[in-house]
XYZ file of C-alpha atoms in Angstrom:
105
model
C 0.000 0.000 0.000
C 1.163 3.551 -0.897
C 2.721 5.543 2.020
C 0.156 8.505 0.750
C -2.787 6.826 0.596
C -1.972 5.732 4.723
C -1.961 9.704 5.330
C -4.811 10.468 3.342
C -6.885 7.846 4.967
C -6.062 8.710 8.482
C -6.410 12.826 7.610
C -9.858 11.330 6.642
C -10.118 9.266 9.766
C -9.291 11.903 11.817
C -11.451 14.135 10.256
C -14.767 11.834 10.411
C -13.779 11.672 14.449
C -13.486 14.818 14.850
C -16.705 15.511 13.764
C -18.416 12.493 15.024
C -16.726 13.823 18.534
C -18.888 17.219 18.090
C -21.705 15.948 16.820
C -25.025 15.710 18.692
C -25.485 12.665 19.926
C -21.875 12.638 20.921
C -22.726 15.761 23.141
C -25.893 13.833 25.026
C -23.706 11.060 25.396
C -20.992 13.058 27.520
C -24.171 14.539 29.314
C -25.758 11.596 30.410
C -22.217 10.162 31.676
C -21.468 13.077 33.614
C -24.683 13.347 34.731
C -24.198 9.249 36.282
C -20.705 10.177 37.565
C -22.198 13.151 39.676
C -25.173 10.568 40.721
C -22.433 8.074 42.090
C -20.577 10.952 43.458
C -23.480 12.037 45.391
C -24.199 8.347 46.585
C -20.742 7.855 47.873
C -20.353 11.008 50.027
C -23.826 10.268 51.371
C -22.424 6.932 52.669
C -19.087 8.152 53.853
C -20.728 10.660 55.851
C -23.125 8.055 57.216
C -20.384 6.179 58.124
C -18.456 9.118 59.810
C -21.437 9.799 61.355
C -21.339 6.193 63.351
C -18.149 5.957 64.204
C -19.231 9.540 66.079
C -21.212 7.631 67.936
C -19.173 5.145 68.935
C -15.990 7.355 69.874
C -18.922 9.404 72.144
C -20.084 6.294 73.674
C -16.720 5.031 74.324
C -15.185 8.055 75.654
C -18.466 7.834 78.046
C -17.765 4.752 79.278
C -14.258 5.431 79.694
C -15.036 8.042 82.205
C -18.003 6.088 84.123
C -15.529 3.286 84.489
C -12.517 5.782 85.625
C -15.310 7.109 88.090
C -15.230 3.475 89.456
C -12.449 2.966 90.444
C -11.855 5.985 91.707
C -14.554 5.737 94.137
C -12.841 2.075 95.221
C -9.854 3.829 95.975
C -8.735 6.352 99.521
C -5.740 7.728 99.395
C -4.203 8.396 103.177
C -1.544 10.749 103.105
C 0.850 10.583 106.407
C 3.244 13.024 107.534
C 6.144 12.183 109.630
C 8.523 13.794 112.009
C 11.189 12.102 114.039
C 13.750 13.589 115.720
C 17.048 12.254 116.398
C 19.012 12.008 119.414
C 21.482 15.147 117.856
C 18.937 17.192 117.714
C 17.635 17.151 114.087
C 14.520 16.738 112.535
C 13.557 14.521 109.484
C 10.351 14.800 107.538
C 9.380 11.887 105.521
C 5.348 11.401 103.821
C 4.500 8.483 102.972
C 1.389 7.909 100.578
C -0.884 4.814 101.126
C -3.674 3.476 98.611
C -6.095 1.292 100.142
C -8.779 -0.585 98.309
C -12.377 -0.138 99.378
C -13.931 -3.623 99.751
């Protein structure tokens, strides 16, 4: 095949596309598939933020619990603080506190 008639047919080719790209029903076509691709965009950020919107709620009830359950135990606990003071036999004085968790039962 001639090298010329390969040029000419695809300058033809490209021609025909070119049109058949601008035509009409081209046109509707490219509508109708961005209007689906905004339709599935909507759909998807409707579930992400239903999703977001759960896992909300479960960080709230968590962090709730958390806190009633920290509540807990620190009701079980009493701290007794102690101070105290000795003196020694050369006349000085030592502090010491000691710190004492008991358990409620």
């Amino acid at each position: 095949m001639h090298p010329g008639l390969l040029v000419f047919g695809g300058f033809l080719l490209g021609t025909a596309g070119v049109k058949a790209v601008c035509s009409r029903p081209a046109h509707r076509a490219y509508v109708r598939g961005t209007v689906c691709a905004l339709q599935a965009k909507d759909y998807v950020s409707r579930v992400v933020d239903e999703a977001k919107a759960q896992c909300d709620d479960i960080m709230a009830e968590a962090q709730y619990i958390k806190t009633v359950e920290a509540a807990e135990r620190d009701a079980e606990e009493v701290v007794i603080g102690e101070t105290v003071v000795a003196e020694g036999a050369d006349g000085d004085v030592t502090v010491a506190e000691e710190t004492v968790v008991e358990e409620k039962a």
